[in-house]
Tab-separated table of C-alpha atoms and ligand atoms in Angstrom:
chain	number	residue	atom	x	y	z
S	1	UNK	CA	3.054	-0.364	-21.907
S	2	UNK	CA	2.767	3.598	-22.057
S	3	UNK	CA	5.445	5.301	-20.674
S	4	UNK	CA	4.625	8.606	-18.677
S	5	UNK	CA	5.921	11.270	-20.321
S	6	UNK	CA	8.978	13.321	-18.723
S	7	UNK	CA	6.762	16.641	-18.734
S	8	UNK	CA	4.121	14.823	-16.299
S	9	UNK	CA	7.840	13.647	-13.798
S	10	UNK	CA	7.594	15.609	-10.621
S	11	UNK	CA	11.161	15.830	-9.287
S	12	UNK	CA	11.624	15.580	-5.517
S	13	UNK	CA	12.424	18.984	-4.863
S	14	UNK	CA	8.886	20.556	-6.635
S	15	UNK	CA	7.223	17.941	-4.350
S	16	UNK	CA	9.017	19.063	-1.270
S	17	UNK	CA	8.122	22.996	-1.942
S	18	UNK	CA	4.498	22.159	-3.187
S	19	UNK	CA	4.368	19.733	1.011
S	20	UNK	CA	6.054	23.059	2.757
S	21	UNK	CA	3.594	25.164	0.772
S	22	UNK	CA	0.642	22.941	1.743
S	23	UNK	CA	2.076	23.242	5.504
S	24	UNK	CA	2.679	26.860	5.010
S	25	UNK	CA	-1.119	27.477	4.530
S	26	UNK	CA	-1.901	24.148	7.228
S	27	UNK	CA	-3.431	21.857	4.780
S	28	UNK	CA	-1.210	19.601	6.588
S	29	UNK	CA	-0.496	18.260	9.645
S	30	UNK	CA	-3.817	20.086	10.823
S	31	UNK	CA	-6.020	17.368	11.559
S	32	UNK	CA	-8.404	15.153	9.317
S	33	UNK	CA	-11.337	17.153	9.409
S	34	UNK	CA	-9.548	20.347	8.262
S	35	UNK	CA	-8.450	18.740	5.438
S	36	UNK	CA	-11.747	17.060	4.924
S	37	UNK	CA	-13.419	20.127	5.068
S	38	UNK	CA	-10.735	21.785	2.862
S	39	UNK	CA	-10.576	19.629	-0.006
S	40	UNK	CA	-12.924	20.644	-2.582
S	41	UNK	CA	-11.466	24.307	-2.335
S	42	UNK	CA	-7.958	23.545	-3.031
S	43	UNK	CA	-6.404	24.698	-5.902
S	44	UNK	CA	-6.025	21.564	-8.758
S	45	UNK	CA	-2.225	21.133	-8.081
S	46	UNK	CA	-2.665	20.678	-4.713
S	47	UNK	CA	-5.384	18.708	-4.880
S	48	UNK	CA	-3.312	15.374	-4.478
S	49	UNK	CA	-2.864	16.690	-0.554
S	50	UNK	CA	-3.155	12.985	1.419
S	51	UNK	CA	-6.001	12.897	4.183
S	52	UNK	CA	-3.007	14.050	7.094
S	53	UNK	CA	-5.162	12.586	9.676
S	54	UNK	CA	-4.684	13.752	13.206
S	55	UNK	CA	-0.928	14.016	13.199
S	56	UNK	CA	0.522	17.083	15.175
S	57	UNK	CA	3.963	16.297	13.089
S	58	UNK	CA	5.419	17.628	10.586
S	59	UNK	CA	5.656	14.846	7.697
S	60	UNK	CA	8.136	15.077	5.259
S	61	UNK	CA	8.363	13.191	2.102
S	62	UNK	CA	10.737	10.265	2.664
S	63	UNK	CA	13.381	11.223	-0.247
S	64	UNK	CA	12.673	8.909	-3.796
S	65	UNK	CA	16.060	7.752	-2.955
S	66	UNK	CA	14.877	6.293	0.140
S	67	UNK	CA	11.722	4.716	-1.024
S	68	UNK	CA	13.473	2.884	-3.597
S	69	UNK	CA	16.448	1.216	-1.958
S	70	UNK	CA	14.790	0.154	1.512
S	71	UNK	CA	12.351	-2.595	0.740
S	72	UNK	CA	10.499	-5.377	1.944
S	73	UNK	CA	9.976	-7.540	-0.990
S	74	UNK	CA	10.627	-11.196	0.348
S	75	UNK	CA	10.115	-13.012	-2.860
S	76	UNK	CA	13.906	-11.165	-3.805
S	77	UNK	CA	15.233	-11.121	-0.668
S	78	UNK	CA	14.614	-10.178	3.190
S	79	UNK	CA	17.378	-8.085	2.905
S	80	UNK	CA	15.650	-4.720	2.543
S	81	UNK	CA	18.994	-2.529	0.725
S	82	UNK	CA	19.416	-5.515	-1.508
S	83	UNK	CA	15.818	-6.065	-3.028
S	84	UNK	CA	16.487	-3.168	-5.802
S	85	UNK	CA	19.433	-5.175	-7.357
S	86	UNK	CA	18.167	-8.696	-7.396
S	87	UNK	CA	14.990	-6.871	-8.535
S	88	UNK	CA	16.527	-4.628	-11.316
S	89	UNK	CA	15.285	-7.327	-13.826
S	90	UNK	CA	11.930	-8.380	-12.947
S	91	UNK	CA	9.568	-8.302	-16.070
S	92	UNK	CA	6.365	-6.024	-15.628
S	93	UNK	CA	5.570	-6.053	-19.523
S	94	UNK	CA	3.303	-7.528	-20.347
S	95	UNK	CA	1.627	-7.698	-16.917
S	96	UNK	CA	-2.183	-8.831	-16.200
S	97	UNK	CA	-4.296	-8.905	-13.432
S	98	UNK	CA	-7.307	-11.577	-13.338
S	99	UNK	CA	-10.046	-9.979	-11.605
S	100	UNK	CA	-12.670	-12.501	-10.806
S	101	UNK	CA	-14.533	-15.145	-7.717
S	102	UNK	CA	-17.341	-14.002	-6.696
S	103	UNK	CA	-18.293	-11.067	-8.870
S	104	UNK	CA	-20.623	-10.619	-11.960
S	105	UNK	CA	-18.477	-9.362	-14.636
S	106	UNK	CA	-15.041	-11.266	-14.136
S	107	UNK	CA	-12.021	-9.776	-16.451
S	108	UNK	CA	-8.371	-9.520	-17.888
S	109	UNK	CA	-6.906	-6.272	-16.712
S	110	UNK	CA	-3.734	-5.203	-18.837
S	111	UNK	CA	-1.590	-2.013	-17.398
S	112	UNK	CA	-3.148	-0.071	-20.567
S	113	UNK	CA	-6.622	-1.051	-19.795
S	114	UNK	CA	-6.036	-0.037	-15.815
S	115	UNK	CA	-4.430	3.156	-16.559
S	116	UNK	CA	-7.206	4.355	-19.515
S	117	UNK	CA	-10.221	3.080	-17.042
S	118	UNK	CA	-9.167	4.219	-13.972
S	119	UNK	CA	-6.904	7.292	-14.067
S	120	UNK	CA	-4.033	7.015	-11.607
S	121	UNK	CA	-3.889	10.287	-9.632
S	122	UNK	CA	-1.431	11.176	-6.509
S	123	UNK	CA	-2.325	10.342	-2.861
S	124	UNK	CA	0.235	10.941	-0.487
S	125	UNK	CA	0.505	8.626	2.302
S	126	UNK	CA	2.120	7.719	5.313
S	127	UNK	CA	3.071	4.077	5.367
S	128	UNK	CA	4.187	1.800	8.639
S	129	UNK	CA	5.881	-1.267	8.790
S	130	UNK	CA	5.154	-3.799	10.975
S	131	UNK	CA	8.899	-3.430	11.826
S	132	UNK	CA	8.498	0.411	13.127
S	133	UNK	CA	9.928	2.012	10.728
S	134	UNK	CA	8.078	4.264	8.349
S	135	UNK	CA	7.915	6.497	5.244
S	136	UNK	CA	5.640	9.111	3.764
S	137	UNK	CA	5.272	8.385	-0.233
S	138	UNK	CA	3.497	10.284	-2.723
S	139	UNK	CA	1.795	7.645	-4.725
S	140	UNK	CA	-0.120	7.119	-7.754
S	141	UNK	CA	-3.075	4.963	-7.831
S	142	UNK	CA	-6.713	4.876	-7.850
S	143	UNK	CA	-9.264	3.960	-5.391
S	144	UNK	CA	-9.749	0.048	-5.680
S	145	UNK	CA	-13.205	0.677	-5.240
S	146	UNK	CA	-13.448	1.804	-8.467
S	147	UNK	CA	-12.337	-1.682	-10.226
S	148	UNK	CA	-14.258	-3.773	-7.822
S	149	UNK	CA	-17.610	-1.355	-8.692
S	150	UNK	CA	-16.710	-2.636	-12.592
S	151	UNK	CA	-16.858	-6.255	-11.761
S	152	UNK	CA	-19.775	-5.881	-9.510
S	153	UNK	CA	-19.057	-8.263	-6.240
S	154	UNK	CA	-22.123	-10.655	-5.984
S	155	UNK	CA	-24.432	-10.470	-2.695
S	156	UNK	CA	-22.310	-13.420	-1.377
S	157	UNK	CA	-18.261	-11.370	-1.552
S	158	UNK	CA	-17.254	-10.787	1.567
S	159	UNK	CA	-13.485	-10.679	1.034
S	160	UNK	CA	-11.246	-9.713	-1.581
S	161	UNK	CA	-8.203	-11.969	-1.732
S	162	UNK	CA	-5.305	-10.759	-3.382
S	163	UNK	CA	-2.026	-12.700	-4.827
S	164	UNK	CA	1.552	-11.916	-5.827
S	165	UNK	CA	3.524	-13.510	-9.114
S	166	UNK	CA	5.316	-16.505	-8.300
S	167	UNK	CA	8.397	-16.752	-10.518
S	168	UNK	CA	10.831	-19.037	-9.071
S	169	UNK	CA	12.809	-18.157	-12.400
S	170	UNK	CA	12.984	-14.391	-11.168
S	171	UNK	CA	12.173	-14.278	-7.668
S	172	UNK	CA	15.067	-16.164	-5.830
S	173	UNK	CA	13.611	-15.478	-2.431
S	174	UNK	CA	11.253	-17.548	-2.809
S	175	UNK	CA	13.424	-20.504	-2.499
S	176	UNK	CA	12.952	-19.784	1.372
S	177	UNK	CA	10.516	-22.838	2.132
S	178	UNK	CA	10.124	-20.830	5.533
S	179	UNK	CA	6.807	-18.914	3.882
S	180	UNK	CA	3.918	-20.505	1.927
S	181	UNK	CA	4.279	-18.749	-1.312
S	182	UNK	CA	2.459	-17.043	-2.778
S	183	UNK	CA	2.270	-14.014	-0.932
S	184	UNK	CA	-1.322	-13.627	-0.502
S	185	UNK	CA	-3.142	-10.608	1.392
S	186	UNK	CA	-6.960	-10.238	2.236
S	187	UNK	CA	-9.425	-7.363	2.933
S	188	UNK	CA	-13.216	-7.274	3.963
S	189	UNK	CA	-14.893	-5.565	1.549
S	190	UNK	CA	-16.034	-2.421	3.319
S	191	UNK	CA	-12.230	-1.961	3.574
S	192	UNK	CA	-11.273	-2.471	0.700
S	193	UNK	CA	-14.685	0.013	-0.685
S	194	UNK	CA	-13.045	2.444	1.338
S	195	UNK	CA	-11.871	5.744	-0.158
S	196	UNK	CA	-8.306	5.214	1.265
S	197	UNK	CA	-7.147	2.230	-0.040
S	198	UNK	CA	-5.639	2.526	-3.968
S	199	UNK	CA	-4.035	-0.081	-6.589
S	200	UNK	CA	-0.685	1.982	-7.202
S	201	UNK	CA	0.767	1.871	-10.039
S	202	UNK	CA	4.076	4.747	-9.693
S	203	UNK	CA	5.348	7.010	-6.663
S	204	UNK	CA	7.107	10.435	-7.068
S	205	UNK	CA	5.222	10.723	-10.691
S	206	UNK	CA	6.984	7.470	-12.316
S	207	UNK	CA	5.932	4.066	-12.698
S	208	UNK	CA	6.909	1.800	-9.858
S	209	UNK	CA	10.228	0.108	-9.964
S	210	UNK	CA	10.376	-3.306	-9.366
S	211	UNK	CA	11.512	-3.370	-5.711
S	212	UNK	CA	8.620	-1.208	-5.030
S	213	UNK	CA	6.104	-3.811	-6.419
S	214	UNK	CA	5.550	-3.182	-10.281
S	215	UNK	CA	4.228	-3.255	-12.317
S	216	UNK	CA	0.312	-2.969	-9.672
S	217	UNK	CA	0.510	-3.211	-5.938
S	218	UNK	CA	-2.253	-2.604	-2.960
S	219	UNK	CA	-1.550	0.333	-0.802
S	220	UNK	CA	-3.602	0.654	2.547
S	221	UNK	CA	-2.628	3.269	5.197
S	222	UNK	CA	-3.853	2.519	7.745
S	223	UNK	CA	-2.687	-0.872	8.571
S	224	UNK	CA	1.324	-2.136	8.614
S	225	UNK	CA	2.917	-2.228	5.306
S	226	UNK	CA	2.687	-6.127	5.196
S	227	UNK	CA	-1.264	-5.526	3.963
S	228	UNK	CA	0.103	-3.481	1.059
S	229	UNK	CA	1.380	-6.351	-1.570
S	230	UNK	CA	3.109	-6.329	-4.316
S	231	UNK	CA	2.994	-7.024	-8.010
S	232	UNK	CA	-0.429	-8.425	-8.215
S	233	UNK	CA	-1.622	-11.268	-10.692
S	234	UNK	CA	-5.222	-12.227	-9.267
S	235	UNK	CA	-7.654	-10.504	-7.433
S	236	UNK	CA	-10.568	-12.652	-6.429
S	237	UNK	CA	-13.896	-11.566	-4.683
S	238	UNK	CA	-14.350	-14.101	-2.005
S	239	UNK	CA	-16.794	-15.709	0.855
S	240	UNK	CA	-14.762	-16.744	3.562
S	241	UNK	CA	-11.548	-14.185	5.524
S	242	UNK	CA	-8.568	-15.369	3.075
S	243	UNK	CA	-5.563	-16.278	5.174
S	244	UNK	CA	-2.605	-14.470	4.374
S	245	UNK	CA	1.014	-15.409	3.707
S	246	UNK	CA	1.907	-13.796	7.238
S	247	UNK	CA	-1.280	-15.153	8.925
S	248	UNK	CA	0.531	-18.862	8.002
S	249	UNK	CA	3.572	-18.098	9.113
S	250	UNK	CA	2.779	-16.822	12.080
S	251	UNK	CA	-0.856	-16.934	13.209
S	252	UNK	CA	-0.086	-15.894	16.623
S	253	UNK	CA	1.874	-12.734	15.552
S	254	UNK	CA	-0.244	-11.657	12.143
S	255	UNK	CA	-3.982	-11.269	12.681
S	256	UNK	CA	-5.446	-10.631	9.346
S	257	UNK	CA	-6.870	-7.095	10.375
S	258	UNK	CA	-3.174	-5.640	10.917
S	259	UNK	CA	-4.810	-2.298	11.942
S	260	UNK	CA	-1.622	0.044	13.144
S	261	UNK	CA	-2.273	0.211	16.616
S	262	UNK	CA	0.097	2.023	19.121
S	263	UNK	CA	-1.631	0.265	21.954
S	264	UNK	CA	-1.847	-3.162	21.030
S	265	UNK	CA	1.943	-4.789	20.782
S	266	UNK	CA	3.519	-7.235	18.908
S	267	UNK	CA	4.326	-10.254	20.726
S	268	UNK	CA	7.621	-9.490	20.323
S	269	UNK	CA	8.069	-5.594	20.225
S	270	UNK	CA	6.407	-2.363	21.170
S	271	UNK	CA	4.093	-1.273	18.375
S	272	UNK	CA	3.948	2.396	19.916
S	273	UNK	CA	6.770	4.359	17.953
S	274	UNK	CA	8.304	4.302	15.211
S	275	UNK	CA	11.458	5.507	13.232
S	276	UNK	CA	11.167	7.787	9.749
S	277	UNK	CA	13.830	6.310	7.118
S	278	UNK	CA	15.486	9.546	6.500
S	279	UNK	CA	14.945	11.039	9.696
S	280	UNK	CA	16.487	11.080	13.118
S	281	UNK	CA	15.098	9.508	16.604
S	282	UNK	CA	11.515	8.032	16.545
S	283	UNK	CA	7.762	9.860	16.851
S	284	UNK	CA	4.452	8.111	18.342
S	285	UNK	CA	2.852	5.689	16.497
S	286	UNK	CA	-0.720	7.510	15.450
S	287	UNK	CA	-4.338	4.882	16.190
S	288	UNK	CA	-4.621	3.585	12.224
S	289	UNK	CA	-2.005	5.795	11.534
S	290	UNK	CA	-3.116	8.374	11.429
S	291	UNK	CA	-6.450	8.186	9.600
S	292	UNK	CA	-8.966	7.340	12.559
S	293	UNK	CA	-11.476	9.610	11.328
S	294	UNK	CA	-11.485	8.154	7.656
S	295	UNK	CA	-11.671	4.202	9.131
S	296	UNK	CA	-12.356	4.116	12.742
S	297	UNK	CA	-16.182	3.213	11.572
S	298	UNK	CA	-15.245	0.057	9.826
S	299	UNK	CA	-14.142	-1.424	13.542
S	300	UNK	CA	-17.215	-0.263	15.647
S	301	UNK	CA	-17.790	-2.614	18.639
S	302	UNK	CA	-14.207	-4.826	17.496
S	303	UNK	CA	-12.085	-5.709	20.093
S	304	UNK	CA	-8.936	-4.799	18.419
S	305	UNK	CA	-6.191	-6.288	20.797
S	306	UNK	CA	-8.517	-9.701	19.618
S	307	UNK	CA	-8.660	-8.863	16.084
S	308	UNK	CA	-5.244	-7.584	15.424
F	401	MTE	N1	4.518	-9.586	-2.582
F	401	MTE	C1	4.991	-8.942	-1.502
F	401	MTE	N2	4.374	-7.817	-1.086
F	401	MTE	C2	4.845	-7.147	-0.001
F	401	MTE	C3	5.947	-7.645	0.735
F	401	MTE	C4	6.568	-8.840	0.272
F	401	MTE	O1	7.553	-9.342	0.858
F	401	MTE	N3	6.075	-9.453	-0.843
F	401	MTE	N4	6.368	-6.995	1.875
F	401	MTE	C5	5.363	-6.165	2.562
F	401	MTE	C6	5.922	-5.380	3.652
F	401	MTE	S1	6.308	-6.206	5.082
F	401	MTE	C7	6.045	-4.016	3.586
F	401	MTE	S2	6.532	-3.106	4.930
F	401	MTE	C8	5.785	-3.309	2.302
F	401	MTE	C9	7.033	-2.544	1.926
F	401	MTE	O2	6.799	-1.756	0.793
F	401	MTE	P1	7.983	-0.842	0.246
F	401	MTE	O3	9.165	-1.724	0.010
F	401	MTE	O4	7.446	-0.246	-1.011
F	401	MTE	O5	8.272	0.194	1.298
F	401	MTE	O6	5.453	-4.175	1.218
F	401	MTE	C10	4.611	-5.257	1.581
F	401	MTE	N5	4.224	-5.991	0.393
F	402	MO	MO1	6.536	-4.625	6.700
């Protein structure tokens, strides 16, 4: 596996003046369609400015420190501070992803193949847990669309179903019978076509660490963090809505959509605020987070408290 070289490492603080810069000239927090309409002028190392979406706050980068030692990673553990230890040894090298179901060219995707073909750039995005609690990360990854346009879905792919390693040798969490391992997640495929949603592969200009689902995970914005998983071995192109790991365990509480919604609860909590790791007190949950404008279409005439 290459390793990025130091010279390409963005530390924190560069990231931090480059996000104050970017607010200093209101590329962010300024509404979707500013930055839509902004984008192809911006100079190339600020480029990597995440759609802000209609937020009126300011969003700080959640610190690297934070994004790496508060996890949900339930194949290691569900206690979030103690994923990055049990994790430390988890082997991402070799790693391959089998691309294939219902597609025309079906195929073995090593990390060096993925990183030569499809050029990881930066996309800073919020992210929301299902829990209310949430971070803003500066990922790197590239629009899934891109892989999915190289194995050409067939007329009949509807879905794409994606699945997590299951390593009973190196995952102890998933001794917990509770969940019906393996962690699977699901998107229609207009969603998953959709500019937004990336296969990362680092954050904060490294390669992912374990606890943050290396070696390749999903990242989707706009719906709770569950829909983002982790350390992916298979990707298939499917027919029929895959059910999900958290759609087993709890049908009545995990739709498969998972759209962040400030209006339509959990059963058991409100889903309308939520808390910033790093930050103090808690800010309004934004419709899809934020990015209505970019995916509002793909829900036209849904009933969303039915679909959640
Ligand atoms: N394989 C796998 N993927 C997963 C999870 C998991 O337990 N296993 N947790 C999900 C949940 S609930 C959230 S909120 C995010 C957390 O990502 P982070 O730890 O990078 O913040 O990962 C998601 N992906
Ligand atoms: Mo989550």
């Amino acid at each position: 596996m290459k390793k990025i070289p130091s010279s390409e490492i963005t530390p924190e603080h560069i990231y931090r003046s480059r996000r104050s810069f970017l607010k200093s000239l209101g590329f962010i927090g300024a509404g979707a369609a500013v930055l839509a309409a902004c984008q192809g002028q911006l100079p190339e190392d600020t480029s990597s400015a995440a759609p802000a979406g209609g937020s009126t706050q300011a969003d700080q980068l959640t610190s690297y420190e934070d994004v790496v030692s508060y996890n949900n990673y339930y194949e290691f553990t569900t206690n979030k501070t103690g994923v990055a230890r049990l994790a430390e040894n988890f082997q991402t090298d070799p790693w391959k992803v089998e691309v294939g179901g219902l597609v025309n060219n079906p195929g073995t995707y090593d990390l060096d193949r993925i990183r030569s073909e499809f050029q990881p750039e930066e996309r800073i995005y919020r992210m929301r847990c299902v829990e209310g609690w949430s971070m803003v990360i500066p990922w790197l990854g590239f629009p899934i669309s891109k892989l999915l346009e190289q194995v050409e879905p067939t007329s009949d792919a509807k879905y794409v179903r994606f699945e997590t390693l299951y390593d009973p040798e190196q995952m102890p969490g998933v001794s917990n019978s509770y969940f019906p391992w393996p962690y699977v997640e699901g998107l229609r495929l207009d969603e998953a076509m959709n500019d937004l949603a990336i296969l990362s592969t680092g954050l904060y200009g490294k390669e992912l660490l374990p606890q943050s689902g290396a070696p390749i995970r999903l990242v989707v914005p706009w719906k709770y963090g569950f829909k983002s998983i982790k350390s992916i071995v298979r990707i298939d192109l499917v027919s029929e809505m895959p059910v999900s790991l958290w759609m087993a365990a709890g049908p009545s509480e995990y739709g498969f959509y998972a759209n962040v919604n400030p209006k339509v609860d959990h059963p058991r909590w409100s889903q309308a605020t939520e808390r910033r790791i790093g930050e103090s007190g808690r800010i309004p949950t934004e419709m899809f987070n934020g990015y209505e404008e970019e995916v509002a279409a793909l829900y036209e005439g849904m009933d969303l408290a039915v679909n959640f």
